[in-house]
Amino acid sequence: MKLSTRYNRANLLTSLVILIITGIIYYVVIHFILTERLDRDLAVEENEIRQYTQTYQKLPLPASYLDQQVSYKEINGDVSGIRDFSYTTYVNPKEKEVEPGRSLVTTVSLKGKVYQVTITKSRVESEDLVRIILLITLGVTVILLLSLILINRFVLSRLWRPFYSILNRMKAFEVTKMENIKEEPTEVDEFRELNESVNAMAKKVRQDYKELKSFTDNASHEMMTPLAVINSKLDSLLQTETFTEQQGHLLEDIYHATGRLSRLHQSLLLLAKIENNIIPDAENIDIQEMLEGKIRQFHELFQKDGLEVNAQLEKTEITMSRYLADILLNNLFSNSVRHNHTGGHIDVKLASNIMVISNTGKDKRVRDRIFDRFSKSAESEGMGLGLAISKQICTLYGFELEYRYLDNMHSFKIYFKKNL
């Protein structure tokens, strides 16, 4: 979820909750104020009735108006001092409808008698006023929420535009091209600081890349020189005189160890180049054609071990370095031959965006760290770097390399990147 979306949701949710709570409080307060106003009007009417009774020694005539009714009732006993406000209903004499009302029940004494006075006022106007206020409040709330949505959609999106521009330039940054990340003009201090940090980081990455590339080239050159000298001296030594059987075995071991060291050096150097993307020559490759050629190259090895090869290949193109594609196929085919048994078989399948190379094998145990460097079985004669290199190549181009042991077959499956 994007930051702007998360912020918009939190902002709108918080605003909605606050507006609902304040709307309820607003409604309650307005309702209370209007009720207090009605009670004051009822108290004024009560006071007028008492003054009229004291002045004329008689009760005013009962009245029934559009918004007010006054009625009297003689009561027995000492019940003076009654004074009670309550909600009730009010019958509109003109509309002949029952409306909400507010009443005051009190008593007056006249000539030794006690009369109960009931004064009722209609609350229709008050309720209508509260309803209008509530509708206005809801309208303002809706307008405010719509304004927040529009502000968040347009104003904030424009505000965050420099950030996404910087992010896209960081994604497009390639250390091998040695290009600077163009600064995005902005008035926001945080984005200016981000610009500066990104450029500083890019500068440091380019410097590290240069140093690593220089180290890799120098290491390759310096290590190959003594290895070449050792091999040359061994060749010369083997041609100088006749050795005893023991000396011959020792020299053979030295020769094999030197060759192994040379291959190890080349493999580690290749891994370093892949990890740092120093092999950028990507092109469109017909992987079907490469697989067919690779099967022909390994034909003699297949015949030597009596391996049967079943190939189901469809026309598929991928984008990667041809050099690395050749290494990837070499490693997978070498692995399927090395870990197979005599008379076994190898299945090669190529379909749209997927390649599977499966083989019968001796070891049925699935190793959890099969793609780690120097991870190999006890009887393996390899260096344990082939699958690590294959995994690194797939990672470089966004492919997914997966290993499974299914139906007595060791299976390596590569999911190529879509839309290539």
Tab-separated table of C-alpha atoms in Angstrom:
chain	number	residue	atom	x	y	z
A	1	MET	CA	0.000	0.000	0.000
A	2	LYS	CA	1.329	3.419	-0.954
A	3	LEU	CA	2.051	5.985	1.725
A	4	SER	CA	-0.417	8.459	0.211
A	5	THR	CA	-3.194	5.839	0.178
A	6	ARG	CA	-2.490	4.871	3.774
A	7	TYR	CA	-2.425	8.532	4.807
A	8	ASN	CA	-5.679	9.262	2.946
A	9	ARG	CA	-7.464	6.356	4.612
A	10	ALA	CA	-6.275	7.306	8.082
A	11	ASN	CA	-7.066	10.990	7.474
A	12	LEU	CA	-10.564	10.359	6.121
A	13	LEU	CA	-11.385	7.798	8.812
A	14	THR	CA	-10.198	10.132	11.570
A	15	SER	CA	-12.080	13.091	10.071
A	16	LEU	CA	-15.264	11.026	9.710
A	17	VAL	CA	-15.143	9.802	13.311
A	18	ILE	CA	-14.450	13.302	14.653
A	19	LEU	CA	-17.233	14.838	12.549
A	20	ILE	CA	-19.735	12.196	13.669
A	21	ILE	CA	-18.841	12.695	17.337
A	22	THR	CA	-18.962	16.496	17.059
A	23	GLY	CA	-22.232	16.240	15.094
A	24	ILE	CA	-23.819	14.197	17.885
A	25	ILE	CA	-22.548	16.622	20.519
A	26	TYR	CA	-23.780	19.553	18.407
A	27	TYR	CA	-27.219	17.972	18.070
A	28	VAL	CA	-27.489	17.269	21.806
A	29	VAL	CA	-26.403	20.797	22.724
A	30	ILE	CA	-28.811	22.466	20.268
A	31	HIS	CA	-31.616	20.215	21.451
A	32	PHE	CA	-30.853	21.118	25.067
A	33	ILE	CA	-30.763	24.868	24.269
A	34	LEU	CA	-34.108	24.754	22.443
A	35	THR	CA	-35.671	22.748	25.274
A	36	GLU	CA	-34.416	25.319	27.778
A	37	ARG	CA	-35.968	28.019	25.625
A	38	LEU	CA	-39.324	26.223	25.610
A	39	ASP	CA	-39.144	25.798	29.374
A	40	ARG	CA	-38.526	29.537	29.781
A	41	ASP	CA	-41.551	30.309	27.598
A	42	LEU	CA	-43.659	27.935	29.685
A	43	ALA	CA	-42.387	29.596	32.880
A	44	VAL	CA	-43.305	33.048	31.488
A	45	GLU	CA	-46.819	31.791	30.723
A	46	GLU	CA	-47.044	30.332	34.220
A	47	ASN	CA	-46.011	33.663	35.727
A	48	GLU	CA	-48.658	35.513	33.694
A	49	ILE	CA	-51.379	33.138	34.878
A	50	ARG	CA	-50.350	33.636	38.514
A	51	GLN	CA	-50.353	37.445	38.146
A	52	TYR	CA	-53.747	37.383	36.437
A	53	THR	CA	-55.172	35.198	39.198
A	54	GLN	CA	-53.808	37.451	41.936
A	55	THR	CA	-55.067	40.604	40.208
A	56	TYR	CA	-58.561	39.492	39.164
A	57	GLN	CA	-59.117	36.667	41.670
A	58	LYS	CA	-60.165	34.352	38.899
A	59	LEU	CA	-58.546	32.000	36.427
A	60	PRO	CA	-57.887	33.038	32.838
A	61	LEU	CA	-60.025	31.323	30.279
A	62	PRO	CA	-58.680	28.030	28.911
A	63	ALA	CA	-56.948	28.618	25.602
A	64	SER	CA	-56.153	26.518	22.580
A	65	TYR	CA	-53.913	28.207	20.065
A	66	LEU	CA	-51.882	26.891	17.158
A	67	ASP	CA	-48.792	26.373	19.254
A	68	GLN	CA	-50.040	26.548	22.844
A	69	GLN	CA	-52.810	25.093	25.017
A	70	VAL	CA	-53.782	25.983	28.604
A	71	SER	CA	-56.139	23.859	30.710
A	72	TYR	CA	-57.274	23.877	34.358
A	73	LYS	CA	-58.365	21.172	36.714
A	74	GLU	CA	-59.497	21.484	40.308
A	75	ILE	CA	-57.749	19.049	42.610
A	76	ASN	CA	-58.340	18.029	46.187
A	77	GLY	CA	-55.837	17.895	48.993
A	78	ASP	CA	-52.731	19.855	49.726
A	79	VAL	CA	-50.796	19.400	46.468
A	80	SER	CA	-49.568	22.939	46.113
A	81	GLY	CA	-45.982	23.334	45.019
A	82	ILE	CA	-46.243	20.903	42.104
A	83	ARG	CA	-44.115	22.080	39.190
A	84	ASP	CA	-43.045	19.552	36.553
A	85	PHE	CA	-41.709	19.880	33.006
A	86	SER	CA	-42.149	16.909	30.716
A	87	TYR	CA	-42.286	15.832	27.081
A	88	THR	CA	-45.761	15.107	25.808
A	89	THR	CA	-47.911	15.257	22.703
A	90	TYR	CA	-49.733	18.237	21.352
A	91	VAL	CA	-52.897	18.111	19.237
A	92	ASN	CA	-52.827	20.805	16.572
A	93	PRO	CA	-56.406	22.136	16.368
A	94	LYS	CA	-55.944	23.421	12.829
A	95	GLU	CA	-54.120	20.492	11.280
A	96	LYS	CA	-55.823	17.999	13.620
A	97	GLU	CA	-52.533	16.183	13.955
A	98	VAL	CA	-50.645	14.937	16.945
A	99	GLU	CA	-47.339	16.746	17.313
A	100	PRO	CA	-44.492	16.522	19.829
A	101	GLY	CA	-44.894	18.961	22.695
A	102	ARG	CA	-43.462	20.199	25.962
A	103	SER	CA	-45.721	20.724	28.988
A	104	LEU	CA	-45.508	22.388	32.366
A	105	VAL	CA	-47.799	21.133	35.126
A	106	THR	CA	-48.135	23.540	38.056
A	107	THR	CA	-50.739	24.638	40.613
A	108	VAL	CA	-52.391	27.895	41.632
A	109	SER	CA	-54.502	28.649	44.723
A	110	LEU	CA	-57.684	30.655	44.340
A	111	LYS	CA	-60.279	31.338	47.085
A	112	GLY	CA	-59.151	28.373	49.136
A	113	LYS	CA	-59.143	25.976	46.203
A	114	VAL	CA	-56.189	24.445	44.370
A	115	TYR	CA	-56.202	24.225	40.598
A	116	GLN	CA	-53.818	22.205	38.439
A	117	VAL	CA	-52.655	24.230	35.473
A	118	THR	CA	-51.307	22.404	32.399
A	119	ILE	CA	-49.510	24.528	29.832
A	120	THR	CA	-48.484	22.731	26.645
A	121	LYS	CA	-46.454	24.112	23.794
A	122	SER	CA	-45.722	22.535	20.411
A	123	ARG	CA	-42.162	21.417	19.736
A	124	VAL	CA	-42.618	21.227	15.963
A	125	GLU	CA	-40.721	24.407	15.266
A	126	SER	CA	-37.928	23.361	17.607
A	127	GLU	CA	-37.729	19.914	16.033
A	128	ASP	CA	-37.759	21.437	12.569
A	129	LEU	CA	-34.965	23.785	13.601
A	130	VAL	CA	-32.924	20.919	15.026
A	131	ARG	CA	-33.539	18.904	11.846
A	132	ILE	CA	-32.439	21.809	9.654
A	133	ILE	CA	-29.319	22.294	11.777
A	134	LEU	CA	-28.596	18.560	11.565
A	135	LEU	CA	-28.993	18.557	7.767
A	136	ILE	CA	-26.727	21.601	7.494
A	137	THR	CA	-24.167	19.843	9.685
A	138	LEU	CA	-24.332	16.689	7.560
A	139	GLY	CA	-24.012	18.789	4.404
A	140	VAL	CA	-20.965	20.584	5.766
A	141	THR	CA	-19.509	17.204	6.795
A	142	VAL	CA	-19.995	15.752	3.314
A	143	ILE	CA	-18.512	18.863	1.679
A	144	LEU	CA	-15.558	18.743	4.066
A	145	LEU	CA	-14.915	15.052	3.365
A	146	LEU	CA	-15.147	15.615	-0.389
A	147	SER	CA	-12.754	18.534	-0.043
A	148	LEU	CA	-10.323	16.344	1.885
A	149	ILE	CA	-10.535	13.663	-0.808
A	150	LEU	CA	-9.886	16.188	-3.575
A	151	ILE	CA	-7.049	17.787	-1.628
A	152	ASN	CA	-5.458	14.418	-0.914
A	153	ARG	CA	-5.907	13.294	-4.509
A	154	PHE	CA	-4.553	16.338	-6.311
A	155	VAL	CA	-2.631	18.535	-3.883
A	156	LEU	CA	-0.845	15.725	-2.030
A	157	SER	CA	-0.149	13.796	-5.233
A	158	ARG	CA	1.517	16.912	-6.633
A	159	LEU	CA	3.374	17.364	-3.352
A	160	TRP	CA	4.741	13.795	-3.494
A	161	ARG	CA	5.627	14.000	-7.188
A	162	PRO	CA	9.322	14.832	-6.555
A	163	PHE	CA	9.622	11.802	-4.271
A	164	TYR	CA	8.296	9.399	-6.910
A	165	SER	CA	10.467	11.055	-9.542
A	166	ILE	CA	13.550	10.487	-7.365
A	167	LEU	CA	12.421	6.903	-6.715
A	168	ASN	CA	12.010	6.165	-10.434
A	169	ARG	CA	15.471	7.581	-11.159
A	170	MET	CA	16.928	5.393	-8.414
A	171	LYS	CA	15.264	2.348	-9.994
A	172	ALA	CA	16.691	3.253	-13.391
A	173	PHE	CA	20.170	3.839	-11.978
A	174	GLU	CA	22.803	1.476	-13.390
A	175	VAL	CA	26.223	1.539	-11.839
A	176	THR	CA	27.871	0.204	-15.003
A	177	LYS	CA	26.796	3.280	-16.999
A	178	MET	CA	28.490	5.661	-14.559
A	179	GLU	CA	25.647	8.178	-14.881
A	180	ASN	CA	24.658	10.665	-12.202
A	181	ILE	CA	21.149	10.648	-10.785
A	182	LYS	CA	19.635	13.918	-11.959
A	183	GLU	CA	18.404	16.066	-9.106
A	184	GLU	CA	14.693	16.810	-8.931
A	185	PRO	CA	13.950	20.518	-8.314
A	186	THR	CA	11.742	20.886	-5.240
A	187	GLU	CA	11.033	23.386	-2.479
A	188	VAL	CA	10.468	20.719	0.172
A	189	ASP	CA	13.457	20.458	2.518
A	190	GLU	CA	13.031	16.722	3.091
A	191	PHE	CA	13.028	15.997	-0.649
A	192	ARG	CA	16.084	18.204	-1.178
A	193	GLU	CA	17.837	16.242	1.554
A	194	LEU	CA	16.732	13.017	-0.125
A	195	ASN	CA	18.170	14.291	-3.407
A	196	GLU	CA	21.509	14.988	-1.772
A	197	SER	CA	21.566	11.618	0.015
A	198	VAL	CA	20.730	9.729	-3.169
A	199	ASN	CA	23.474	11.451	-5.132
A	200	ALA	CA	25.964	10.855	-2.333
A	201	MET	CA	24.987	7.190	-2.255
A	202	ALA	CA	25.272	6.901	-6.061
A	203	LYS	CA	28.719	8.495	-5.943
A	204	LYS	CA	29.834	6.047	-3.243
A	205	VAL	CA	28.401	3.081	-5.187
A	206	ARG	CA	30.207	4.153	-8.359
A	207	GLN	CA	33.458	4.503	-6.435
A	208	ASP	CA	33.029	1.083	-4.819
A	209	TYR	CA	32.165	-0.394	-8.203
A	210	LYS	CA	35.311	1.049	-9.756
A	211	GLU	CA	37.445	-0.283	-6.922
A	212	LEU	CA	35.813	-3.713	-7.072
A	213	LYS	CA	36.172	-3.900	-10.853
A	214	SER	CA	39.813	-2.863	-10.578
A	215	PHE	CA	40.398	-5.412	-7.816
A	216	THR	CA	38.683	-8.156	-9.823
A	217	ASP	CA	40.720	-7.428	-12.926
A	218	ASN	CA	43.972	-7.200	-10.980
A	219	ALA	CA	43.210	-10.338	-8.953
A	220	SER	CA	42.395	-12.246	-12.113
A	221	HIS	CA	45.596	-11.155	-13.784
A	222	GLU	CA	47.863	-11.620	-10.770
A	223	MET	CA	46.460	-15.042	-9.851
A	224	MET	CA	46.500	-16.410	-13.374
A	225	THR	CA	50.159	-15.490	-13.842
A	226	PRO	CA	51.577	-17.766	-11.085
A	227	LEU	CA	49.138	-20.517	-12.047
A	228	ALA	CA	50.338	-20.350	-15.627
A	229	VAL	CA	53.943	-20.419	-14.425
A	230	ILE	CA	53.263	-23.479	-12.246
A	231	ASN	CA	51.576	-25.325	-15.122
A	232	SER	CA	54.409	-24.405	-17.471
A	233	LYS	CA	57.075	-25.567	-15.004
A	234	LEU	CA	55.179	-28.806	-14.405
A	235	ASP	CA	54.985	-29.464	-18.139
A	236	SER	CA	58.705	-28.798	-18.459
A	237	LEU	CA	59.481	-30.995	-15.454
A	238	LEU	CA	57.454	-33.887	-16.832
A	239	GLN	CA	59.427	-33.765	-20.073
A	240	THR	CA	62.920	-33.602	-18.536
A	241	GLU	CA	63.515	-37.109	-17.271
A	242	THR	CA	61.921	-40.350	-16.198
A	243	PHE	CA	60.376	-40.406	-12.736
A	244	THR	CA	59.623	-43.220	-10.369
A	245	GLU	CA	56.044	-44.342	-10.012
A	246	GLN	CA	55.732	-42.544	-6.672
A	247	GLN	CA	57.130	-39.317	-8.101
A	248	GLY	CA	54.799	-39.626	-11.071
A	249	HIS	CA	51.779	-39.909	-8.762
A	250	LEU	CA	52.920	-36.886	-6.762
A	251	LEU	CA	53.379	-34.789	-9.891
A	252	GLU	CA	50.005	-35.938	-11.211
A	253	ASP	CA	48.366	-34.869	-7.948
A	254	ILE	CA	50.089	-31.485	-8.144
A	255	TYR	CA	48.968	-31.101	-11.767
A	256	HIS	CA	45.329	-31.914	-10.915
A	257	ALA	CA	45.388	-29.632	-7.854
A	258	THR	CA	46.737	-26.772	-9.973
A	259	GLY	CA	44.016	-27.317	-12.567
A	260	ARG	CA	41.402	-27.438	-9.836
A	261	LEU	CA	42.748	-24.191	-8.369
A	262	SER	CA	42.601	-22.573	-11.804
A	263	ARG	CA	38.976	-23.650	-12.299
A	264	LEU	CA	38.076	-22.474	-8.782
A	265	HIS	CA	39.645	-19.097	-9.504
A	266	GLN	CA	37.682	-18.746	-12.721
A	267	SER	CA	34.420	-19.750	-11.009
A	268	LEU	CA	34.838	-17.319	-8.111
A	269	LEU	CA	35.820	-14.562	-10.525
A	270	LEU	CA	32.709	-15.287	-12.583
A	271	LEU	CA	30.533	-15.141	-9.464
A	272	ALA	CA	31.989	-11.743	-8.560
A	273	LYS	CA	31.290	-10.437	-12.049
A	274	ILE	CA	27.716	-11.745	-11.998
A	275	GLU	CA	26.981	-10.334	-8.553
A	276	ASN	CA	28.220	-6.910	-9.602
A	277	ASN	CA	26.622	-7.057	-13.064
A	278	ILE	CA	29.905	-6.611	-14.891
A	279	ILE	CA	28.576	-8.690	-17.822
A	280	PRO	CA	25.955	-6.339	-19.271
A	281	ASP	CA	25.819	-7.637	-22.881
A	282	ALA	CA	22.166	-8.777	-22.777
A	283	GLU	CA	20.450	-9.749	-26.031
A	284	ASN	CA	17.452	-11.698	-27.290
A	285	ILE	CA	18.357	-15.400	-27.294
A	286	ASP	CA	16.572	-18.354	-28.899
A	287	ILE	CA	16.864	-20.708	-25.911
A	288	GLN	CA	15.451	-23.605	-27.946
A	289	GLU	CA	18.344	-23.363	-30.405
A	290	MET	CA	20.868	-23.194	-27.545
A	291	LEU	CA	19.375	-26.272	-25.870
A	292	GLU	CA	19.513	-28.262	-29.088
A	293	GLY	CA	23.154	-27.254	-29.566
A	294	LYS	CA	23.992	-28.126	-25.957
A	295	ILE	CA	22.425	-31.598	-26.334
A	296	ARG	CA	24.638	-32.177	-29.381
A	297	GLN	CA	27.748	-31.032	-27.452
A	298	PHE	CA	27.041	-33.446	-24.570
A	299	HIS	CA	26.133	-36.331	-26.921
A	300	GLU	CA	29.399	-38.213	-26.337
A	301	LEU	CA	29.077	-37.925	-22.553
A	302	PHE	CA	25.500	-39.192	-22.768
A	303	GLN	CA	26.638	-42.183	-24.834
A	304	LYS	CA	29.564	-42.892	-22.508
A	305	ASP	CA	27.227	-43.344	-19.499
A	306	GLY	CA	24.402	-44.862	-21.525
A	307	LEU	CA	22.061	-41.972	-20.768
A	308	GLU	CA	18.840	-41.543	-22.706
A	309	VAL	CA	17.827	-37.924	-23.447
A	310	ASN	CA	14.201	-36.968	-24.012
A	311	ALA	CA	13.678	-33.402	-25.242
A	312	GLN	CA	10.408	-31.526	-25.696
A	313	LEU	CA	11.293	-28.044	-26.847
A	314	GLU	CA	9.116	-25.140	-27.894
A	315	LYS	CA	10.204	-21.909	-29.534
A	316	THR	CA	11.111	-19.519	-26.681
A	317	GLU	CA	13.123	-16.303	-26.563
A	318	ILE	CA	14.665	-14.740	-23.472
A	319	THR	CA	16.808	-11.677	-22.868
A	320	MET	CA	20.178	-12.254	-21.205
A	321	SER	CA	23.891	-12.516	-21.892
A	322	ARG	CA	24.635	-15.327	-24.359
A	323	TYR	CA	27.863	-16.027	-22.472
A	324	LEU	CA	25.987	-16.481	-19.177
A	325	ALA	CA	23.238	-18.494	-20.858
A	326	ASP	CA	25.883	-20.907	-22.147
A	327	ILE	CA	27.391	-21.211	-18.643
A	328	LEU	CA	23.922	-21.776	-17.132
A	329	LEU	CA	23.109	-24.616	-19.548
A	330	ASN	CA	26.601	-26.103	-19.171
A	331	ASN	CA	26.229	-26.231	-15.381
A	332	LEU	CA	22.753	-27.781	-15.468
A	333	PHE	CA	23.684	-30.437	-18.063
A	334	SER	CA	26.979	-31.213	-16.311
A	335	ASN	CA	25.084	-31.617	-13.050
A	336	SER	CA	22.542	-33.960	-14.668
A	337	VAL	CA	25.358	-36.126	-16.067
A	338	ARG	CA	27.604	-36.068	-12.974
A	339	HIS	CA	24.828	-37.046	-10.563
A	340	ASN	CA	23.163	-39.629	-12.834
A	341	HIS	CA	23.698	-43.386	-12.954
A	342	THR	CA	24.609	-45.624	-15.840
A	343	GLY	CA	21.617	-46.328	-18.066
A	344	GLY	CA	19.618	-43.462	-16.606
A	345	HIS	CA	17.819	-40.775	-18.527
A	346	ILE	CA	17.566	-36.996	-18.762
A	347	ASP	CA	14.372	-35.114	-19.610
A	348	VAL	CA	14.554	-31.615	-21.057
A	349	LYS	CA	11.357	-29.583	-21.428
A	350	LEU	CA	11.023	-26.047	-22.726
A	351	ALA	CA	7.716	-24.231	-22.855
A	352	SER	CA	6.653	-20.618	-22.738
A	353	ASN	CA	8.568	-18.925	-19.907
A	354	ILE	CA	9.666	-22.177	-18.254
A	355	MET	CA	12.515	-24.695	-18.668
A	356	VAL	CA	12.889	-28.015	-16.819
A	357	ILE	CA	15.937	-30.309	-16.794
A	358	SER	CA	15.341	-33.547	-14.864
A	359	ASN	CA	17.543	-36.585	-14.371
A	360	THR	CA	17.619	-39.878	-12.550
A	361	GLY	CA	20.233	-39.988	-9.830
A	362	LYS	CA	21.955	-41.850	-7.074
A	363	ASP	CA	21.319	-39.574	-4.144
A	364	LYS	CA	17.630	-39.276	-3.227
A	365	ARG	CA	18.228	-36.840	-0.368
A	366	VAL	CA	17.215	-33.271	-1.045
A	367	ARG	CA	19.742	-30.825	0.351
A	368	ASP	CA	18.243	-27.640	1.768
A	369	ARG	CA	21.306	-25.577	0.823
A	370	ILE	CA	21.826	-27.005	-2.631
A	371	PHE	CA	22.423	-23.560	-4.190
A	372	ASP	CA	24.960	-22.456	-1.587
A	373	ARG	CA	28.602	-22.116	-2.565
A	374	PHE	CA	30.715	-25.256	-2.054
A	375	SER	CA	27.576	-27.273	-1.241
A	376	LYS	CA	27.978	-30.748	-2.744
A	377	SER	CA	27.506	-34.424	-1.969
A	378	ALA	CA	30.348	-36.481	-0.466
A	379	GLU	CA	31.010	-38.425	-3.673
A	380	SER	CA	30.876	-35.405	-5.971
A	381	GLU	CA	34.095	-34.512	-7.801
A	382	GLY	CA	32.996	-30.948	-8.568
A	383	MET	CA	33.794	-27.803	-6.627
A	384	GLY	CA	30.244	-27.109	-5.487
A	385	LEU	CA	30.040	-23.813	-7.375
A	386	GLY	CA	28.102	-24.814	-10.493
A	387	LEU	CA	24.621	-24.535	-8.992
A	388	ALA	CA	25.613	-21.427	-7.024
A	389	ILE	CA	26.662	-19.777	-10.287
A	390	SER	CA	23.436	-20.931	-11.959
A	391	LYS	CA	21.354	-19.480	-9.136
A	392	GLN	CA	23.258	-16.193	-9.311
A	393	ILE	CA	22.737	-15.949	-13.072
A	394	CYS	CA	18.989	-16.505	-12.673
A	395	THR	CA	18.811	-13.923	-9.889
A	396	LEU	CA	20.664	-11.391	-12.063
A	397	TYR	CA	17.972	-11.559	-14.764
A	398	GLY	CA	14.971	-11.976	-12.483
A	399	PHE	CA	14.518	-15.692	-13.220
A	400	GLU	CA	13.495	-18.179	-10.541
A	401	LEU	CA	15.538	-21.386	-10.233
A	402	GLU	CA	13.835	-24.150	-8.265
A	403	TYR	CA	14.980	-27.659	-7.288
A	404	ARG	CA	12.655	-30.575	-6.526
A	405	TYR	CA	12.944	-34.325	-6.112
A	406	LEU	CA	9.791	-35.849	-7.580
A	407	ASP	CA	8.989	-39.285	-9.002
A	408	ASN	CA	12.598	-40.466	-8.477
A	409	MET	CA	13.859	-37.556	-10.576
A	410	HIS	CA	16.092	-34.625	-9.650
A	411	SER	CA	14.400	-31.675	-11.311
A	412	PHE	CA	15.705	-28.144	-11.893
A	413	LYS	CA	13.029	-25.748	-13.069
A	414	ILE	CA	13.637	-22.185	-14.306
A	415	TYR	CA	10.777	-19.687	-14.519
A	416	PHE	CA	11.766	-16.984	-16.976
A	417	LYS	CA	10.669	-13.398	-16.518
A	418	LYS	CA	7.350	-12.558	-18.190
A	419	ASN	CA	6.925	-10.267	-21.193
A	420	LEU	CA	10.459	-10.581	-22.486
